[in-house]
Amino acid sequence: MFLKVQLPWNVIIAAENLQPEGLMLQREIIVRLLSDFAVKKATKDLGYFLAVTTLEKIGEGKVRQHTGDVLFPVVFNAITFKFFNGEILEGVVHKILKHGVFLRCGPIENVYLSNLKMPDYRYVPGENACFMNDKMSKIGKDVTVRFVVIGTKWMEADREFQALVSLEGDYLGPISSPDI
Amino acid sequence: MSEKGGKGASLLSKGGSLKGKDDSATKSSKGRKVQFSKEGAFESGISSSLTSLKSGGKGGKVANGGKSSQSKDPHSSDQRVGKKLSENIKCLMDCEAADILQGIQEQMVMLSRDSTFKMPISFDKGLQYAKNNSKYTNPQSTRRVLEPLAKCGLTDSEVCVIGNVCPETIDEVFALLPLLKERNVDRQVLKDSLSELAKLRRPV
């Protein structure tokens, strides 16, 4: 789900970017913060970083001894997106394999739904392979599916999450979109 | 209209590990286990969460009071719906997030005039998802309608899940959030909130 977080960060301004006029300094700090925020992409605790919303305060700058840079402690608000275990979400199928499907949901591309977690669904091979149950309900490409999150994994190297989801439980499964 | 899965939890009868083969070119040398990466850490996280699922009945004890989230596994996330979050984190419903992100999107033209400006790469996907799943016309009214639930003992995350899913009946709420059954939530308050929510829903 989406989260609104308040974070304290340290923003470092290089000496050459320090301007004597107050407003330019504030602009430089904000630009630096937005840049650091964009580069970070995601963290294990807060999920995917989406946008900075407000700047709460900028603290007093401290000069760093060896480099001459100035460090400003800032507090800001941001929107992030993270999967919670037990959460109910909707994703779209983008890849079908013999033993499960991959869905995308928000910024997360690798949401895996194993065949073992699709009660009564069987793999139907073919050009447009899909999973189908006795009631002719289909889980195929571009189908929206409501699932429950049963596990997430943080991949430090790629700075992204993978998730494991399930359809075990009532009110979970493919959702037919209104076509008309 | 939605087709629902329609069944109670059917749990794995044997073992705790998922078995499956990836048909893609990179076949796992371990053969039959579903793996996201070469490390086994994720599997152990899944095995233990599956073991905890086994201990539940219908609906499953998906939320198991935090026991299933293994703190030994550095990669698995400890956060689950129903757990209290730290002070600096608030949950947002999809409609609220859509509102905020849309506002930022509208300023993008002006912001991107500055060549030094960088936008996080997940922004577009996040905005798209929020807009697609935003079920209500007015996020503020939606939040007001759900306030009584927060006073009833539901956590921030549980209120948001209800807001995002927009369940039609109390049965649906308890099926999707099994922990609530154990907490003696006032059914009448829940019923009233659901009917108010339904009125605020955007026409499909």
Coordinates of C-alpha atoms in Angstrom, one line a residue, chain A residues 1-8 27 31 34-35 37-39 41 44-46 48-53 79 81-90 95 97-99 102 105-112 114 116-117 119-121 123 135-138 146 148-156 161-164 167-178, chain B residues 1-12 17-24 32 34 36-37 39 41-42 46 49-50 53 58-59 62 69 73-81 85 88-94 97 100-101 104 114 116-123 125-127 129-130 133 135 156-157 160-161 164-166 169 171-172 175-177 204:
Chain A
M1 CA 0.0 0.0 0.0
F2 CA 1.0 3.6 -0.2
L3 CA 2.7 5.1 2.7
K4 CA 3.3 8.7 3.8
V5 CA 6.6 8.9 5.6
Q6 CA 8.5 11.6 7.4
L7 CA 12.2 11.2 7.1
P8 CA 15.3 12.9 8.5
R27 CA 17.0 25.8 -3.8
V31 CA 17.5 20.1 -5.7
L34 CA 15.3 15.5 -4.8
S35 CA 18.3 14.1 -6.6
F37 CA 15.7 10.8 -3.3
A38 CA 15.4 9.8 -7.0
V39 CA 18.7 7.9 -7.0
K41 CA 14.9 4.2 -5.7
K44 CA 13.8 -2.4 2.6
D45 CA 11.8 -0.6 5.3
L46 CA 9.9 1.9 3.4
Y48 CA 9.7 2.2 -3.4
F49 CA 10.2 5.9 -3.2
L50 CA 7.6 7.7 -5.3
A51 CA 7.8 11.4 -4.6
V52 CA 8.8 14.1 -2.1
T53 CA 5.7 16.0 -0.9
I79 CA 5.1 9.0 -0.6
F81 CA 4.8 2.1 -1.9
K82 CA 5.4 -1.2 -0.1
F83 CA 3.8 -4.6 0.1
F84 CA 2.6 -5.7 3.5
N85 CA 2.2 -9.4 4.4
G86 CA -1.5 -10.1 4.6
E87 CA -2.4 -7.2 2.3
I88 CA -5.0 -7.6 -0.4
L89 CA -4.0 -6.1 -3.7
E90 CA -4.8 -6.4 -7.4
K95 CA 4.0 -13.7 -17.8
L97 CA 4.7 -20.3 -16.8
K98 CA 3.8 -23.9 -16.3
H99 CA 3.9 -23.7 -12.6
F102 CA 4.1 -13.4 -12.7
C105 CA 1.4 -4.5 -9.2
G106 CA 2.3 -0.8 -8.8
P107 CA 6.1 -0.5 -9.1
I108 CA 6.7 -4.2 -8.4
E109 CA 7.2 -6.3 -11.5
N110 CA 8.0 -9.6 -10.0
V111 CA 4.9 -10.7 -8.1
Y112 CA 4.8 -14.5 -8.3
S114 CA 2.4 -20.2 -7.8
L116 CA 0.1 -24.4 -5.7
K117 CA -1.5 -21.2 -4.4
P119 CA -6.8 -23.7 -5.7
D120 CA -8.4 -25.7 -8.5
Y121 CA -6.7 -23.9 -11.3
Y123 CA -2.4 -25.0 -16.6
K135 CA -16.0 -22.8 -13.5
M136 CA -14.1 -21.6 -16.6
S137 CA -12.6 -18.8 -14.7
K138 CA -9.4 -17.9 -16.5
R146 CA -7.0 -10.0 -6.6
V148 CA -3.2 -11.8 -0.7
V149 CA 0.5 -11.1 -0.1
I150 CA 2.2 -14.0 1.7
G151 CA 5.8 -13.0 1.5
T152 CA 8.2 -10.3 0.2
K153 CA 11.9 -10.2 -0.4
W154 CA 14.2 -7.3 -0.6
M155 CA 16.9 -7.6 -3.3
E156 CA 19.7 -5.4 -2.1
F161 CA 11.2 -6.2 -4.1
Q162 CA 9.9 -9.5 -5.1
A163 CA 6.7 -10.9 -3.7
L164 CA 4.9 -14.1 -3.3
L167 CA -5.4 -17.0 -4.0
E168 CA -6.1 -19.2 -1.1
G169 CA -9.1 -17.6 0.7
D170 CA -12.5 -16.3 -0.2
Y171 CA -13.0 -13.3 -2.4
L172 CA -9.7 -13.8 -4.1
G173 CA -9.1 -14.5 -7.8
P174 CA -9.4 -13.0 -11.2
I175 CA -11.5 -9.9 -11.6
S176 CA -13.4 -9.4 -14.7
S177 CA -13.2 -5.8 -15.9
P178 CA -16.2 -4.0 -17.1
Chain B
M1 CA -18.7 -7.3 -11.1
S2 CA -16.0 -9.7 -9.9
E3 CA -15.5 -13.4 -9.9
K4 CA -14.4 -14.4 -6.5
G5 CA -12.0 -17.3 -5.7
G6 CA -14.9 -18.8 -3.7
K7 CA -13.1 -21.3 -1.5
G8 CA -11.8 -21.5 1.9
A9 CA -8.0 -21.9 2.4
S10 CA -6.8 -25.2 1.1
L11 CA -3.4 -25.6 2.7
L12 CA -0.4 -27.5 1.4
S17 CA 8.5 -25.7 0.4
L18 CA 7.0 -24.7 -2.9
K19 CA 7.7 -27.1 -5.7
G20 CA 7.7 -25.9 -9.2
K21 CA 9.9 -25.6 -12.3
D22 CA 10.6 -22.4 -14.1
D23 CA 10.3 -22.9 -17.8
S24 CA 12.6 -20.2 -18.6
R32 CA 12.2 -28.6 -8.3
V34 CA 10.7 -22.3 -6.9
F36 CA 13.8 -16.1 -7.0
S37 CA 17.6 -16.2 -6.6
E39 CA 20.1 -17.9 -2.2
A41 CA 16.9 -17.3 2.2
F42 CA 13.6 -16.5 0.5
I46 CA 8.3 -18.9 2.6
S49 CA 5.1 -18.6 6.5
L50 CA 3.6 -21.7 4.9
L53 CA -0.5 -21.1 7.3
K58 CA -10.5 -21.6 6.9
G59 CA -9.2 -18.2 5.8
V62 CA -2.2 -15.5 7.3
S69 CA 7.9 -13.1 9.6
D73 CA 16.1 -13.8 7.4
P74 CA 17.7 -10.4 6.5
H75 CA 15.8 -10.2 3.2
S76 CA 12.3 -10.8 4.4
S77 CA 10.1 -7.9 5.4
D78 CA 8.8 -7.8 8.9
Q79 CA 5.7 -5.6 8.2
R80 CA 2.3 -7.0 7.9
V81 CA -1.3 -5.7 8.0
L85 CA 3.7 1.0 12.4
N88 CA 6.8 8.5 11.1
I89 CA 4.8 6.2 8.8
K90 CA 1.1 6.6 7.9
C91 CA -0.9 4.4 5.5
L92 CA -2.6 6.0 2.6
M93 CA -5.4 4.7 0.6
D94 CA -5.0 4.4 -3.2
A97 CA -2.2 8.7 -3.0
I100 CA -1.3 13.6 -4.2
L101 CA 0.6 12.0 -7.0
I104 CA 2.7 16.4 -8.5
D114 CA 15.0 22.5 -14.7
T116 CA 18.9 19.2 -12.7
F117 CA 15.4 17.9 -11.7
K118 CA 15.2 14.1 -11.4
M119 CA 12.0 12.2 -10.7
P120 CA 12.1 8.8 -9.0
I121 CA 11.6 6.0 -11.6
S122 CA 8.8 4.4 -9.7
F123 CA 6.7 7.5 -9.8
K125 CA 4.0 3.2 -12.2
G126 CA 2.9 4.3 -8.7
L127 CA 0.7 7.0 -10.1
Y129 CA -1.6 2.0 -10.2
A130 CA -3.1 4.6 -7.8
N133 CA -7.4 1.4 -8.3
K135 CA -12.4 3.6 -6.3
D156 CA -4.0 2.1 10.2
S157 CA -3.1 -0.6 7.7
C160 CA -6.5 1.2 4.4
V161 CA -7.0 -2.3 3.2
N164 CA -8.7 0.0 -1.0
V165 CA -10.7 -3.2 -1.4
C166 CA -14.2 -1.7 -0.7
T169 CA -20.2 -7.4 3.1
D171 CA -18.2 -11.7 5.5
E172 CA -15.8 -10.3 2.9
A175 CA -12.4 -13.4 5.0
L176 CA -9.8 -10.9 3.8
L177 CA -8.7 -9.8 7.3
V204 CA -18.0 1.7 -12.6

